[in-house]
PDB file of C-alpha atoms in Angstrom:
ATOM      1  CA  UNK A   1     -11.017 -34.677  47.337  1.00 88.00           C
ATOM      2  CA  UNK A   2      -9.521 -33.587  43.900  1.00 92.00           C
ATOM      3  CA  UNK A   3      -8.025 -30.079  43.138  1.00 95.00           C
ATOM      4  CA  UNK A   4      -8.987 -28.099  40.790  1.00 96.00           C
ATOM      5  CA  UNK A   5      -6.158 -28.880  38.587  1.00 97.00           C
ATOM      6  CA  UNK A   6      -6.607 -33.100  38.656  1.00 97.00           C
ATOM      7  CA  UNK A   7     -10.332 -32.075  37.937  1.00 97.00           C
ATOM      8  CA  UNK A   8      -9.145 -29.635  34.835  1.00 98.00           C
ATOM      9  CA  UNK A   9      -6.694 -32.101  33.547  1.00 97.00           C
ATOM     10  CA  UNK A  10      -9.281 -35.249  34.108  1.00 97.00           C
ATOM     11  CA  UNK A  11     -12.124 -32.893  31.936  1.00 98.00           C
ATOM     12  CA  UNK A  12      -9.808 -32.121  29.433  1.00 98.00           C
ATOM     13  CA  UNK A  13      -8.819 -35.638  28.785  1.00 98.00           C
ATOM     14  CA  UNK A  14     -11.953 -36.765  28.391  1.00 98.00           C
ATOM     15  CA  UNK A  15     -13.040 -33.854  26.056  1.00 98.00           C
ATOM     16  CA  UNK A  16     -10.027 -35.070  24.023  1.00 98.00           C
ATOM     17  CA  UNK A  17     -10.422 -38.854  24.637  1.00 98.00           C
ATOM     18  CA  UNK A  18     -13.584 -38.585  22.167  1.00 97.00           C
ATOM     19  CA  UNK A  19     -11.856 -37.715  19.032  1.00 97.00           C
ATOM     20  CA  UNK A  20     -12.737 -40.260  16.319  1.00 97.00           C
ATOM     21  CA  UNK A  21      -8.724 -39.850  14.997  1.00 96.00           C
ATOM     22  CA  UNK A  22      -6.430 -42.322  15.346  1.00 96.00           C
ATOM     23  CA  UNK A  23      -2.986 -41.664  16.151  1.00 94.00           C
ATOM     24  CA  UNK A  24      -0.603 -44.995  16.539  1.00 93.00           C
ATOM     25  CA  UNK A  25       2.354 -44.379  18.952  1.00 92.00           C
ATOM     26  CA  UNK A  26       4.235 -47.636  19.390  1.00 91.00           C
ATOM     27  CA  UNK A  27       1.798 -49.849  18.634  1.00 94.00           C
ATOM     28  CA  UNK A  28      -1.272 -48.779  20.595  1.00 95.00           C
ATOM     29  CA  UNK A  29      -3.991 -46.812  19.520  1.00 97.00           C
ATOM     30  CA  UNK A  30      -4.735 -43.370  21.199  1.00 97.00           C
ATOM     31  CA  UNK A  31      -7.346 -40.684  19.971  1.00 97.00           C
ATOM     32  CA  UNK A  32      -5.307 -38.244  18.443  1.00 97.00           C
ATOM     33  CA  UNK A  33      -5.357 -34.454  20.468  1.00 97.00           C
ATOM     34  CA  UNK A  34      -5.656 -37.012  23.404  1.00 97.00           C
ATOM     35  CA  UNK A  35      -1.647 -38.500  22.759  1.00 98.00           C
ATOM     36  CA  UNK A  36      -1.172 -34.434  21.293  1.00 97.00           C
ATOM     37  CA  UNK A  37      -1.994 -33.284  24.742  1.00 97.00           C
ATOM     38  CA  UNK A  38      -0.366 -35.868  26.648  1.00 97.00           C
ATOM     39  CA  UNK A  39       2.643 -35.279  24.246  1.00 97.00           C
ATOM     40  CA  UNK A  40       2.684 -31.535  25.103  1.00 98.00           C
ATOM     41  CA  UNK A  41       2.543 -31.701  28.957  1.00 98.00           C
ATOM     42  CA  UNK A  42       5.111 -34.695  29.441  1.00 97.00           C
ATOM     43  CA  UNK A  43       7.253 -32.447  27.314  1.00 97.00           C
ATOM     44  CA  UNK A  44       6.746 -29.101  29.333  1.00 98.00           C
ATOM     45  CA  UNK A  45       7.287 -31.142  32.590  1.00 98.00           C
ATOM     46  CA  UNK A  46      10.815 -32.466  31.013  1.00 97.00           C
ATOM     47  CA  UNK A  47      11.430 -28.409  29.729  1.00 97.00           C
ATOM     48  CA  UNK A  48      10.747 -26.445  32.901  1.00 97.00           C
ATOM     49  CA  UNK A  49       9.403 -28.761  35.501  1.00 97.00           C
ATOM     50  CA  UNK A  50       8.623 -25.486  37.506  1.00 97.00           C
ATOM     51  CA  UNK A  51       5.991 -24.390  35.104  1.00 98.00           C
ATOM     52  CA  UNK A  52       3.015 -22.611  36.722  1.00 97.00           C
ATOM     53  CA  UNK A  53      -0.315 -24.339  36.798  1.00 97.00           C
ATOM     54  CA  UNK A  54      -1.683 -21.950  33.994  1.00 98.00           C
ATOM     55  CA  UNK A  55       1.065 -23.233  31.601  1.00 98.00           C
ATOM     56  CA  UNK A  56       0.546 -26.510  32.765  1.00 98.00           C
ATOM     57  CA  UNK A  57      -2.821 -26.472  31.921  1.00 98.00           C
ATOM     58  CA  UNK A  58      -2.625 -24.631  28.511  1.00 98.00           C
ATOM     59  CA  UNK A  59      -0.449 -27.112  27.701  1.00 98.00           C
ATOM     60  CA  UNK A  60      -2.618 -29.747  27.463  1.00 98.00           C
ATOM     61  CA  UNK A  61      -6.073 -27.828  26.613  1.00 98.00           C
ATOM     62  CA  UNK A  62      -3.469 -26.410  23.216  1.00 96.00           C
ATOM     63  CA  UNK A  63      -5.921 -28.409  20.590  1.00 96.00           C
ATOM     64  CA  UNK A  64      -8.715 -29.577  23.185  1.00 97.00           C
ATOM     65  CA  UNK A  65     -11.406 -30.748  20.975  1.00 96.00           C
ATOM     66  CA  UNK A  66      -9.757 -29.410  17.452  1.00 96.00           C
ATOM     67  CA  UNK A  67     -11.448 -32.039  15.145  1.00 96.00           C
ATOM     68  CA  UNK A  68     -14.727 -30.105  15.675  1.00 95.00           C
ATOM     69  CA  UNK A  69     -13.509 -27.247  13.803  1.00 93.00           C
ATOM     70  CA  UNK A  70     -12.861 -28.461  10.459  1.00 91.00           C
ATOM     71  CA  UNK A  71     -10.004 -27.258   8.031  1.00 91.00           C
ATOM     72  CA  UNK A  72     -12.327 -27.861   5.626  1.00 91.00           C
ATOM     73  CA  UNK A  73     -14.934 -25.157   6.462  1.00 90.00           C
ATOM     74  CA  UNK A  74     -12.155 -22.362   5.664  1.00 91.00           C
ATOM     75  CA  UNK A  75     -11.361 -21.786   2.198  1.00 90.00           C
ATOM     76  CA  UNK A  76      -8.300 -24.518   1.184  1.00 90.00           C
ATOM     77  CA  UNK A  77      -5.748 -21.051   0.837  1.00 91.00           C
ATOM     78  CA  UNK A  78      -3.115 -19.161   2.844  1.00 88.00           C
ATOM     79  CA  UNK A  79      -6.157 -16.917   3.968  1.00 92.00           C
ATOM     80  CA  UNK A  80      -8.077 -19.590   5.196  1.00 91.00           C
ATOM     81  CA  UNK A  81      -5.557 -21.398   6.694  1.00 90.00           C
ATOM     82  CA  UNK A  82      -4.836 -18.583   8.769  1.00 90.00           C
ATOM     83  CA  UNK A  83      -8.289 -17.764   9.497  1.00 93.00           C
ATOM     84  CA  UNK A  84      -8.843 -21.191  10.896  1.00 93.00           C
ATOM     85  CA  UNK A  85      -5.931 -20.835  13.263  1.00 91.00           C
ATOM     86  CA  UNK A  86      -7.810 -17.758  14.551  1.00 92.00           C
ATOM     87  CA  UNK A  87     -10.499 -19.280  15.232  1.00 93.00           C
ATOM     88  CA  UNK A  88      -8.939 -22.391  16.348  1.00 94.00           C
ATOM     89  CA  UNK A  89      -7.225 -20.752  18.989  1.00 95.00           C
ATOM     90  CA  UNK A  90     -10.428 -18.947  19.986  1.00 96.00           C
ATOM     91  CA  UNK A  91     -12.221 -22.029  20.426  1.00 96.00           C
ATOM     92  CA  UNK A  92      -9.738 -24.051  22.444  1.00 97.00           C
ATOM     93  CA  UNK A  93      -9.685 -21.318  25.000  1.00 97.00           C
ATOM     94  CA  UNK A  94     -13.520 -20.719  25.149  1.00 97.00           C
ATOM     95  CA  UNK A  95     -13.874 -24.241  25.451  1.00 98.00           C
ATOM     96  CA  UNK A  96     -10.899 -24.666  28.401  1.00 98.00           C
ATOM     97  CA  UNK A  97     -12.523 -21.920  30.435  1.00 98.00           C
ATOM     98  CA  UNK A  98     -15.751 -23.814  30.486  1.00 98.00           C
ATOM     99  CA  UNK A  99     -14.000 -26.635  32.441  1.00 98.00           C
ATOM    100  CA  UNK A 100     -12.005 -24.281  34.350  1.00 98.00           C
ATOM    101  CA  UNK A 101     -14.798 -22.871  35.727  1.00 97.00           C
ATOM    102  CA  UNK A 102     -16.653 -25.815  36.265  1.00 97.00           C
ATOM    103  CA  UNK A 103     -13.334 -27.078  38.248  1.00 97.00           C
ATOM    104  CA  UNK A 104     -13.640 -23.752  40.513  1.00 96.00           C
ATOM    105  CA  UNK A 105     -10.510 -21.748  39.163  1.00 97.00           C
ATOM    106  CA  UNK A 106     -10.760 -17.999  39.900  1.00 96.00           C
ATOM    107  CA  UNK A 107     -11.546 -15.787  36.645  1.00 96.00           C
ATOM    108  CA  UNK A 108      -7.845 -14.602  36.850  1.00 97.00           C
ATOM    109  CA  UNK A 109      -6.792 -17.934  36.042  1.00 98.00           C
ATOM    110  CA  UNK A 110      -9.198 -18.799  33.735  1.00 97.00           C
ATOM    111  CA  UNK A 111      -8.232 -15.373  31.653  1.00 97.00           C
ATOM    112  CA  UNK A 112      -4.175 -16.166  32.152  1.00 98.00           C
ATOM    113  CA  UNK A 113      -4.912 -19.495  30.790  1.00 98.00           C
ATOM    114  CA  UNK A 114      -7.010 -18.286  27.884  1.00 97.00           C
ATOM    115  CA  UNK A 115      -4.271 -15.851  27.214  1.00 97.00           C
ATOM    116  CA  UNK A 116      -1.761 -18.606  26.974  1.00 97.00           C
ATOM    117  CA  UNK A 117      -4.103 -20.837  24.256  1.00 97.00           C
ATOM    118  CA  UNK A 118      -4.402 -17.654  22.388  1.00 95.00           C
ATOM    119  CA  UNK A 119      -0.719 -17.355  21.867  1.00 92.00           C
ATOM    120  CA  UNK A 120      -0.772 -13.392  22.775  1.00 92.00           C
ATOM    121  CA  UNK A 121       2.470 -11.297  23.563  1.00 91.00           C
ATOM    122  CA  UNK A 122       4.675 -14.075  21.543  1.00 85.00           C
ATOM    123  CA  UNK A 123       8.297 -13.235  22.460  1.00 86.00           C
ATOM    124  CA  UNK A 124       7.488 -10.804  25.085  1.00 91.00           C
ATOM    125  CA  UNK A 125       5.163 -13.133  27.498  1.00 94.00           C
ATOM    126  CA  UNK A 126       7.824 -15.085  29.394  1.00 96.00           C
ATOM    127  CA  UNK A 127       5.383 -18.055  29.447  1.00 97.00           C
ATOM    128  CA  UNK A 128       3.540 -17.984  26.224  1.00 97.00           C
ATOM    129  CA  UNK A 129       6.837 -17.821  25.250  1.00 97.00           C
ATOM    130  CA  UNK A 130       7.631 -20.981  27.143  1.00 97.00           C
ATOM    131  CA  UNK A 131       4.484 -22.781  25.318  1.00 97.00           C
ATOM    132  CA  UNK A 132       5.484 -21.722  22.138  1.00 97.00           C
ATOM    133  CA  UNK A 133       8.547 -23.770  22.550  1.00 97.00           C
ATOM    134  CA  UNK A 134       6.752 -26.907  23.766  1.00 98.00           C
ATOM    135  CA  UNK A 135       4.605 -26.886  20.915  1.00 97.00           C
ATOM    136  CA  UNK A 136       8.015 -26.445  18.446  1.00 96.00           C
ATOM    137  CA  UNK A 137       9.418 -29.157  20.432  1.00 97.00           C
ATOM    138  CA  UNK A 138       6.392 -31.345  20.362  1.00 97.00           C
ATOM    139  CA  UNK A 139       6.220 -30.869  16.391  1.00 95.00           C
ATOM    140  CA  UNK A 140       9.990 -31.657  15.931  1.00 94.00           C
ATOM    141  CA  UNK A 141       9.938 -34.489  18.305  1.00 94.00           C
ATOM    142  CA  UNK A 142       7.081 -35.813  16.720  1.00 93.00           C
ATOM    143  CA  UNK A 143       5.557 -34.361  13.729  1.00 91.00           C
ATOM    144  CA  UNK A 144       8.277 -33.259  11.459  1.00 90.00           C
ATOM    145  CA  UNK A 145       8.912 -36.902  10.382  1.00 85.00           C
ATOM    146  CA  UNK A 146       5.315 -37.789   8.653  1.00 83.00           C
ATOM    147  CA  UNK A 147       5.761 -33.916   7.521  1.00 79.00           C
ATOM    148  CA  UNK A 148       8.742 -35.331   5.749  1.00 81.00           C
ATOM    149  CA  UNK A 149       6.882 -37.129   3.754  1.00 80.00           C
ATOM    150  CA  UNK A 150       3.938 -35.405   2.333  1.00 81.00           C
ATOM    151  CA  UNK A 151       6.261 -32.178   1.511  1.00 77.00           C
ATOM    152  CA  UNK A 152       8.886 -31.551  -1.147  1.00 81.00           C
ATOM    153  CA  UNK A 153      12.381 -30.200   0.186  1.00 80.00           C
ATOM    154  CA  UNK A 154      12.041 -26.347   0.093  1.00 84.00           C
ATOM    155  CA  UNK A 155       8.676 -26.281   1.924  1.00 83.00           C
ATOM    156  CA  UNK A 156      10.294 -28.448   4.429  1.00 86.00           C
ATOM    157  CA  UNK A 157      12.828 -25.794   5.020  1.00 89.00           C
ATOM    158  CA  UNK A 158       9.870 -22.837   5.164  1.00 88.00           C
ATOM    159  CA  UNK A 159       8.403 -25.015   7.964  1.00 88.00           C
ATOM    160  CA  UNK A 160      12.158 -25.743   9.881  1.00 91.00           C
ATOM    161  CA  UNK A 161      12.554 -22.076   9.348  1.00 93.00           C
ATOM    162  CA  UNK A 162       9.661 -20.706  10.817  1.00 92.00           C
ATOM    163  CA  UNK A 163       9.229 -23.127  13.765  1.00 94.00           C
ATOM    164  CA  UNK A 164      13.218 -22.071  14.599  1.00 94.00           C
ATOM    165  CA  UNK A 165      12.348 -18.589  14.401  1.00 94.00           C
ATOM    166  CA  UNK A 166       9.436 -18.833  16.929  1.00 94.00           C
ATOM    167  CA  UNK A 167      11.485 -20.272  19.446  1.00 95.00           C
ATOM    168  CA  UNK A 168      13.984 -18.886  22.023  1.00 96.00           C
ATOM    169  CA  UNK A 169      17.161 -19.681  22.501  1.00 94.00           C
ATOM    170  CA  UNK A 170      16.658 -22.467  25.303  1.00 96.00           C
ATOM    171  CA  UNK A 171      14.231 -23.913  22.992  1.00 96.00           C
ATOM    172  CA  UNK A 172      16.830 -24.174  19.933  1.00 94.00           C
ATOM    173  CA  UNK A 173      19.100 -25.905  22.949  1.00 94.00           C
ATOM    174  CA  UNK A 174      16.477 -28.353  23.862  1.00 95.00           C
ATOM    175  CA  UNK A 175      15.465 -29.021  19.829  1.00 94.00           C
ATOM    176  CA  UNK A 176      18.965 -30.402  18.690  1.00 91.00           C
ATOM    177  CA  UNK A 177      18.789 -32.573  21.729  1.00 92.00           C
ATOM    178  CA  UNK A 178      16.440 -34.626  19.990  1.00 94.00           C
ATOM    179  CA  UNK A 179      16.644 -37.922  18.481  1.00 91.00           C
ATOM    180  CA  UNK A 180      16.046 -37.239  15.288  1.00 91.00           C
ATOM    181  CA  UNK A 181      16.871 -39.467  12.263  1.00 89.00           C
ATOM    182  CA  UNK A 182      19.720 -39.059  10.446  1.00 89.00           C
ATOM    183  CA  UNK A 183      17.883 -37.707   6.992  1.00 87.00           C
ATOM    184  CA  UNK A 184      15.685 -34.607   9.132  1.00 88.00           C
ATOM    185  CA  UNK A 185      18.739 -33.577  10.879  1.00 88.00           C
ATOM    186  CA  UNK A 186      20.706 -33.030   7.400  1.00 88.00           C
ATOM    187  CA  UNK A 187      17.533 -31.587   6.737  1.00 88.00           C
ATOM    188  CA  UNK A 188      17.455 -29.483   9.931  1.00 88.00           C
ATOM    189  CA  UNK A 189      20.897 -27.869   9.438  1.00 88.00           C
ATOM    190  CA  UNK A 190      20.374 -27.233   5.771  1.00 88.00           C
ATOM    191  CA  UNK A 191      17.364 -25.570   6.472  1.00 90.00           C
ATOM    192  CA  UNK A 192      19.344 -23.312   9.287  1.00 87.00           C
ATOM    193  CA  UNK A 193      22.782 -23.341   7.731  1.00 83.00           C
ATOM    194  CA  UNK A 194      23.819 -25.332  11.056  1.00 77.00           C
TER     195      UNK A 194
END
């Protein structure tokens, strides 16, 4: 009989295993918040393997289902933008609960989870915290290069900036551990006067 977790993590694949966008990753197609999520807890489990189950599970619920809120419905401005992170973050954990309860997690869980998604207490929750720095991680690791390219130098180092910033110091260990090419980390030490 499966746990409530392998039924959680099953559901939430499968919520994310129907986005129509395609993400390549060497060579093989994958929808795209289904590699995101599988990016995100692979990279958790390599950060702090002792991560509770509620971090575990946030971890890969972070953009469960995010193509169905479109960035498009917002207004295209700094306002909207942020609005539609608000509401994104809203949405992913309404829509995790649903299969949390469905998988027979208590309500406790459910709200510590939801808490989590929502990003609340940043830099004083030990373990939103500890997501925070998996999604940093995640984005350096693997979104910073096509970023690279669609942004002119001095954004670039806005975005370095601000991801460094959210992180805590074990994070900013684990990022310049990364492989990164030898153009983004010029460009991450200019941007942090490393």
């Amino acid at each position: 009989m499966k746990t409530p977790f392998q039924k959680a993590s099953e559901w939430i694949d499968t919520e994310n295993a129907q986005d129509p966008n395609i993400e390549i990753d060497q060579n093989i197609e994958y929808p795209k918040e289904l590699l995101y999520s599988n990016r995100m807890y692979q990279r958790l489990m390599q950060f702090e393997p002792e991560a509770s189950e509620e971090v575990q599970i946030a971890s890969k619920a972070q953009h469960i289902c995010r193509w169905k809120v479109a960035r498009e419905s917002y207004p295209m401005d700094r306002v909207g933008y942020l609005k539609w992170r608000e509401e994104l973050k809203k949405f992913h954990a309404k829509t995790t609960a649903a299969i949390l309860e469905k998988a027979g997690y208590a309500s406790e869980f459910t709200d510590r989870v939801s808490f989590l998604i929502e990003k609340k207490l940043l830099k004083k929750d030990v373990e939103t915290q500890l997501l925070e720095d998996v999604i940093c991680l995640v984005f350096l690791g693997y979104y910073l290069d096509p970023f690279v390219h669609k942004h002119d130098e001095e954004k670039l180092k806005n975005i370095i900036k601000k991801t460094w910033d959210k992180m805590s110091d074990k994070g900013h260990q684990e990022a310049l551990k990364i492989n990164y090419s030898e153009e983004n980390l010029n460009l991450i030490k200019a941007s942090l006067g490393l």
